[in-house]
Amino acid sequence: MAQVPQTFFDALAVRTWCGLALETLGRAREEIDAINVYPVADGDTGTNLYLTVESAVAAVEAVFAGHAAGPAGAADPAPAGPTLADAVRAMAHGALIGARGNSGTILAQLLRGMAQVLADDAQAHADGRGLRLALRQAADSARQAVAHPVEGTVLTVASAAADAAGGAEGDCGSVARAAYEGAREALAATPEQLPVLDRAGVVDAGGRGLVAVLGALVETFTGERPRGPVASAGRVPEARASGPASGMSAPGSGEPASGVSAPGSGEPAVAHARVVPEPVGEEPAGAAAHAAVEPFDDPLTTCADPGDGIDAPHQDGPAFEVIYLLEAEDAAVARLRRRLDALGDSLVVVGGDGLWNVHVHVDDAGAAVEAGIEAGRPHRIRITHFGAHDVHTTGAERAPRERAQRAVVAVVPGEGLAGLYAEAGATTVLARPGEPPASGELVQAVRRAHAREVVLLPNDDELRHTAAAAAEQVRTEGVRVALIPTRSAIQGIAALAVHEPGRRFDEDVVSMTSAAGATRHAEVTVAEAESWTMAGICQAGDVLGLIDGDVAVIGSDVTATAAAVLDRMLAAGGEMVTLVLGDEVPDTVAEHLQDRVREGYLAVDTVVYRGGRQGSLLLIGVE
C-alpha cells in the first residue's frame, strides 16, 4: 500500500521520513555492506547507517510519546503534538548520540544541518524553499566536519543532491525528487572519481546509503517509492559470510532472510518503524567516562567506511578507532580538532551547542581520549582495535568467564512466554505491547548469553531488520550468529522445541528453521479503529482473526472468532495446535477450543500456555 504523502515538512513528516529511512536501510543494509570496498572491505557501512537512523527514530518517537502523554496533571485530553522544531531537533540529537562509524557520524551531521534550517523556520511547517535551504546547509556542514574531504564519497553525493534541489521549483515533493535524482546521478559517477571503486566495479557505499535516505524523503512527500538507485558500476563484490542462516527464507514468507529487496520490488512501505529504545539523552553529569574496547577480527581492517569522505588510511595505518561523545565549548573543540588531526587520520567531529561526536583513527588511543578530557567531558567512549586480539581487546589481564558453546536468544511478547522460553534455556528480550526492542537491546542479550554460537529468534516480521543489524554487530565480536527470521512467538516455540545444542551448528539451525517454517501462526486481537482489511471493513472494537499476518475473520466474540480461525488453519491439516492466552482471556476460551479440536480433528494434540500481557488476546499455532 502506498505511503500517504505529507504536504509540508512538519513534525509528522519528520516522523514518517525517519521511519521510512530506517525501513529502507533495513532492506538495503546487506547490499550496502557488501559494496564496502574503500579503503578496505570492512563491510559495515550499511549497518552503521541503520544503527544511526534507528537512534534518530527512537528520539523522534520519544518526543511524540511525551506530547501524547501531556504534562503531569493536565486536564486537556488531547494535548498538542510536537512542533517541526521539536521533531527535527530530536532527530538530529538522536542521530548524533547514536552515530556509528564514519558513515553514521557524517549522516548525523547531515541531519543536524537540515535541523539548523528547519528548526529556525518561524512557520509551523516548511515548504519547498525551506527544504532546499535545509539540504544545502546539510551538505555544507557535513563537508566542514571532515578534516580531509575526498571526492567520490558521500560528501560528493550530498553536494549533488543540494545542487539539484537548489534548481527545483514547487513543493517539498518536487524538491525531494530533484535531490534524489541528483544524488542518484552523482552516485553512479563515484567510480570515475575513486579508482578503488572502479576496480571493484561498485559505487560508493556511504553515498548509496544517502540515496536510500533521500528516497525515503521522496516517499514521504509523494507517497511513491522512487526508482531504485544504482547498486554498482559492474560486478558486486561477494558479501562477507554472515552465518549459516543468512540466506534462509523467512518461515512462511518466501523472502530472503537478509531483508534486502530488489529496487522497484513494490514491497509495501510503513508509515514509521516500531522502534522504542532506551531513554534518549546524555548520561548524568557526574557519570564517569568509560570505554568499551571491542576486538575486530580482521588484522588488516580499519573502520573508515567507503564513501565517507575521509582520507583513506592504509592497511598499515593507525591501530585504533576512537569514538566518543564530548561536552565542550566551541573554542575547546577547535583546539581538539587540531590536536587529533596531528595524532591520526580519518578525523570527523560533528555536533554543536555543547555536544559533539568525535571520531578518529590513531595509534595512541589514550592520547586521543586525554585530548577529549582536556577539551571537556568525554563519555560513551568506544575504542576498537584494528589488529588481532591482544591484551587491550581481550582482557587478557584477567581470566575471562568461559563461554557456552551455543545459546538461543529470543524476543517474546509477554511475561508468560518469557518464562516458557527461559525454562527451555533461551535468553529472552521482552517486547511489551507497543514497545519492541531496539537493536542495542538484542546485542546486549546476545552478550548476556555469553556463547560462541547464537541462534537469534526475532519472533516478529517487523523486527527482522533490527535483528539483522544486531547480528551484524555481534559478529564483529567473534560470535557466530544465525538469524532465523521467525514471524511469531509461536514459530519460535516450534524452533526451540527441536533445538539440540549437541548437534553441529548448521544442522541445528536448519532443523530449527524447518520447524518454524512448518508452523502456521495466527492471532486474535481487537481492532483499534475502523479500517479496510482483507476480510472487509472492520470497526473499532471488532474482534479480528489474523492468519499469517492477514485479517481472515472479523467477529464480535473472542471464542467464536478464534474457533473460525482454528477451523481455517486445520482445514489444511495439522498435528499439533498451540494456544497462548493473554491475561484478559478466560480459561473457558481455551477449553472450548480444545474440545473443538478433540471432537472435530482426530489425532491432533493441543497444548495451552499463558502468555501474560502479550498484546494479542490469543496466539494460535498449527504445525
PDB file of N, CA and C in Angstrom, residues 521-557:
ATOM      1  N   HIS A 521       0.879 -19.522  11.812  1.00  0.00           N
ATOM      2  CA  HIS A 521       0.613 -18.760  13.036  1.00  0.00           C
ATOM      3  C   HIS A 521      -0.575 -17.833  12.838  1.00  0.00           C
ATOM      4  N   ALA A 522      -1.297 -17.590  13.901  1.00  0.00           N
ATOM      5  CA  ALA A 522      -2.461 -16.712  13.864  1.00  0.00           C
ATOM      6  C   ALA A 522      -2.567 -15.981  15.193  1.00  0.00           C
ATOM      7  N   GLU A 523      -3.336 -14.920  15.204  1.00  0.00           N
ATOM      8  CA  GLU A 523      -3.604 -14.205  16.441  1.00  0.00           C
ATOM      9  C   GLU A 523      -5.016 -13.655  16.415  1.00  0.00           C
ATOM     10  N   VAL A 524      -5.589 -13.510  17.598  1.00  0.00           N
ATOM     11  CA  VAL A 524      -6.900 -12.906  17.762  1.00  0.00           C
ATOM     12  C   VAL A 524      -6.704 -11.636  18.573  1.00  0.00           C
ATOM     13  N   THR A 525      -7.162 -10.526  18.021  1.00  0.00           N
ATOM     14  CA  THR A 525      -6.952  -9.235  18.662  1.00  0.00           C
ATOM     15  C   THR A 525      -8.187  -8.367  18.466  1.00  0.00           C
ATOM     16  N   VAL A 526      -8.148  -7.159  18.998  1.00  0.00           N
ATOM     17  CA  VAL A 526      -9.277  -6.235  18.909  1.00  0.00           C
ATOM     18  C   VAL A 526      -8.877  -5.050  18.037  1.00  0.00           C
ATOM     19  N   ALA A 527      -9.749  -4.689  17.095  1.00  0.00           N
ATOM     20  CA  ALA A 527      -9.471  -3.553  16.215  1.00  0.00           C
ATOM     21  C   ALA A 527      -9.512  -2.260  17.007  1.00  0.00           C
ATOM     22  N   GLU A 528      -8.524  -1.389  16.769  1.00  0.00           N
ATOM     23  CA  GLU A 528      -8.452  -0.110  17.474  1.00  0.00           C
ATOM     24  C   GLU A 528      -9.214   0.991  16.762  1.00  0.00           C
ATOM     25  N   ALA A 529      -9.437   0.823  15.450  1.00  0.00           N
ATOM     26  CA  ALA A 529     -10.128   1.859  14.679  1.00  0.00           C
ATOM     27  C   ALA A 529     -10.744   1.231  13.444  1.00  0.00           C
ATOM     28  N   GLU A 530     -11.635   1.949  12.801  1.00  0.00           N
ATOM     29  CA  GLU A 530     -12.221   1.483  11.554  1.00  0.00           C
ATOM     30  C   GLU A 530     -11.146   1.422  10.476  1.00  0.00           C
ATOM     31  N   SER A 531     -11.143   0.353   9.705  1.00  0.00           N
ATOM     32  CA  SER A 531     -10.132   0.228   8.651  1.00  0.00           C
ATOM     33  C   SER A 531     -10.544  -0.838   7.646  1.00  0.00           C
ATOM     34  N   TRP A 532      -9.901  -0.775   6.473  1.00  0.00           N
ATOM     35  CA  TRP A 532     -10.102  -1.790   5.439  1.00  0.00           C
ATOM     36  C   TRP A 532      -9.175  -2.958   5.737  1.00  0.00           C
ATOM     37  N   THR A 533      -9.679  -4.174   5.542  1.00  0.00           N
ATOM     38  CA  THR A 533      -8.866  -5.376   5.745  1.00  0.00           C
ATOM     39  C   THR A 533      -9.110  -6.340   4.591  1.00  0.00           C
ATOM     40  N   MET A 534      -8.346  -7.421   4.571  1.00  0.00           N
ATOM     41  CA  MET A 534      -8.529  -8.456   3.559  1.00  0.00           C
ATOM     42  C   MET A 534      -9.899  -9.122   3.684  1.00  0.00           C
ATOM     43  N   ALA A 535     -10.508  -9.042   4.876  1.00  0.00           N
ATOM     44  CA  ALA A 535     -11.804  -9.681   5.107  1.00  0.00           C
ATOM     45  C   ALA A 535     -12.957  -8.687   5.049  1.00  0.00           C
ATOM     46  N   GLY A 536     -12.672  -7.440   4.707  1.00  0.00           N
ATOM     47  CA  GLY A 536     -13.714  -6.424   4.652  1.00  0.00           C
ATOM     48  C   GLY A 536     -13.428  -5.275   5.596  1.00  0.00           C
ATOM     49  N   ILE A 537     -14.423  -4.437   5.827  1.00  0.00           N
ATOM     50  CA  ILE A 537     -14.260  -3.277   6.705  1.00  0.00           C
ATOM     51  C   ILE A 537     -14.526  -3.692   8.144  1.00  0.00           C
ATOM     52  N   CYS A 538     -13.610  -3.335   9.044  1.00  0.00           N
ATOM     53  CA  CYS A 538     -13.816  -3.595  10.465  1.00  0.00           C
ATOM     54  C   CYS A 538     -14.028  -2.272  11.193  1.00  0.00           C
ATOM     55  N   GLN A 539     -14.741  -2.340  12.319  1.00  0.00           N
ATOM     56  CA  GLN A 539     -15.000  -1.182  13.147  1.00  0.00           C
ATOM     57  C   GLN A 539     -14.170  -1.287  14.428  1.00  0.00           C
ATOM     58  N   ALA A 540     -13.953  -0.156  15.069  1.00  0.00           N
ATOM     59  CA  ALA A 540     -13.255  -0.165  16.349  1.00  0.00           C
ATOM     60  C   ALA A 540     -14.001  -1.056  17.329  1.00  0.00           C
ATOM     61  N   GLY A 541     -13.287  -1.951  17.991  1.00  0.00           N
ATOM     62  CA  GLY A 541     -13.895  -2.872  18.940  1.00  0.00           C
ATOM     63  C   GLY A 541     -14.205  -4.234  18.365  1.00  0.00           C
ATOM     64  N   ASP A 542     -14.152  -4.394  17.039  1.00  0.00           N
ATOM     65  CA  ASP A 542     -14.369  -5.713  16.433  1.00  0.00           C
ATOM     66  C   ASP A 542     -13.248  -6.664  16.820  1.00  0.00           C
ATOM     67  N   VAL A 543     -13.573  -7.943  16.899  1.00  0.00           N
ATOM     68  CA  VAL A 543     -12.568  -8.965  17.172  1.00  0.00           C
ATOM     69  C   VAL A 543     -12.032  -9.464  15.832  1.00  0.00           C
ATOM     70  N   LEU A 544     -10.732  -9.402  15.660  1.00  0.00           N
ATOM     71  CA  LEU A 544     -10.098  -9.771  14.392  1.00  0.00           C
ATOM     72  C   LEU A 544      -9.305 -11.060  14.548  1.00  0.00           C
ATOM     73  N   GLY A 545      -9.427 -11.934  13.556  1.00  0.00           N
ATOM     74  CA  GLY A 545      -8.597 -13.126  13.499  1.00  0.00           C
ATOM     75  C   GLY A 545      -7.629 -13.010  12.343  1.00  0.00           C
ATOM     76  N   LEU A 546      -6.340 -12.959  12.622  1.00  0.00           N
ATOM     77  CA  LEU A 546      -5.302 -12.821  11.598  1.00  0.00           C
ATOM     78  C   LEU A 546      -4.587 -14.146  11.419  1.00  0.00           C
ATOM     79  N   ILE A 547      -4.464 -14.601  10.176  1.00  0.00           N
ATOM     80  CA  ILE A 547      -3.733 -15.817   9.855  1.00  0.00           C
ATOM     81  C   ILE A 547      -2.509 -15.442   9.033  1.00  0.00           C
ATOM     82  N   ASP A 548      -1.344 -15.795   9.533  1.00  0.00           N
ATOM     83  CA  ASP A 548      -0.075 -15.462   8.869  1.00  0.00           C
ATOM     84  C   ASP A 548       0.017 -13.975   8.547  1.00  0.00           C
ATOM     85  N   GLY A 549      -0.520 -13.131   9.442  1.00  0.00           N
ATOM     86  CA  GLY A 549      -0.385 -11.684   9.331  1.00  0.00           C
ATOM     87  C   GLY A 549      -1.515 -10.980   8.621  1.00  0.00           C
ATOM     88  N   ASP A 550      -2.425 -11.700   7.981  1.00  0.00           N
ATOM     89  CA  ASP A 550      -3.533 -11.073   7.256  1.00  0.00           C
ATOM     90  C   ASP A 550      -4.852 -11.320   7.981  1.00  0.00           C
ATOM     91  N   VAL A 551      -5.721 -10.294   8.003  1.00  0.00           N
ATOM     92  CA  VAL A 551      -7.026 -10.445   8.635  1.00  0.00           C
ATOM     93  C   VAL A 551      -7.864 -11.427   7.823  1.00  0.00           C
ATOM     94  N   ALA A 552      -8.307 -12.490   8.476  1.00  0.00           N
ATOM     95  CA  ALA A 552      -9.101 -13.525   7.804  1.00  0.00           C
ATOM     96  C   ALA A 552     -10.527 -13.582   8.320  1.00  0.00           C
ATOM     97  N   VAL A 553     -10.751 -13.170   9.578  1.00  0.00           N
ATOM     98  CA  VAL A 553     -12.069 -13.256  10.197  1.00  0.00           C
ATOM     99  C   VAL A 553     -12.334 -11.969  10.966  1.00  0.00           C
ATOM    100  N   ILE A 554     -13.547 -11.428  10.813  1.00  0.00           N
ATOM    101  CA  ILE A 554     -13.992 -10.283  11.611  1.00  0.00           C
ATOM    102  C   ILE A 554     -15.226 -10.731  12.389  1.00  0.00           C
ATOM    103  N   GLY A 555     -15.195 -10.602  13.707  1.00  0.00           N
ATOM    104  CA  GLY A 555     -16.306 -11.046  14.532  1.00  0.00           C
ATOM    105  C   GLY A 555     -16.534 -10.123  15.705  1.00  0.00           C
ATOM    106  N   SER A 556     -17.435 -10.551  16.578  1.00  0.00           N
ATOM    107  CA  SER A 556     -17.740  -9.758  17.772  1.00  0.00           C
ATOM    108  C   SER A 556     -17.463 -10.519  19.048  1.00  0.00           C
ATOM    109  N   ASP A 557     -17.188 -11.829  18.934  1.00  0.00           N
ATOM    110  CA  ASP A 557     -16.958 -12.678  20.102  1.00  0.00           C
ATOM    111  C   ASP A 557     -15.598 -13.350  19.987  1.00  0.00           C
TER     112      ASP A 557
END
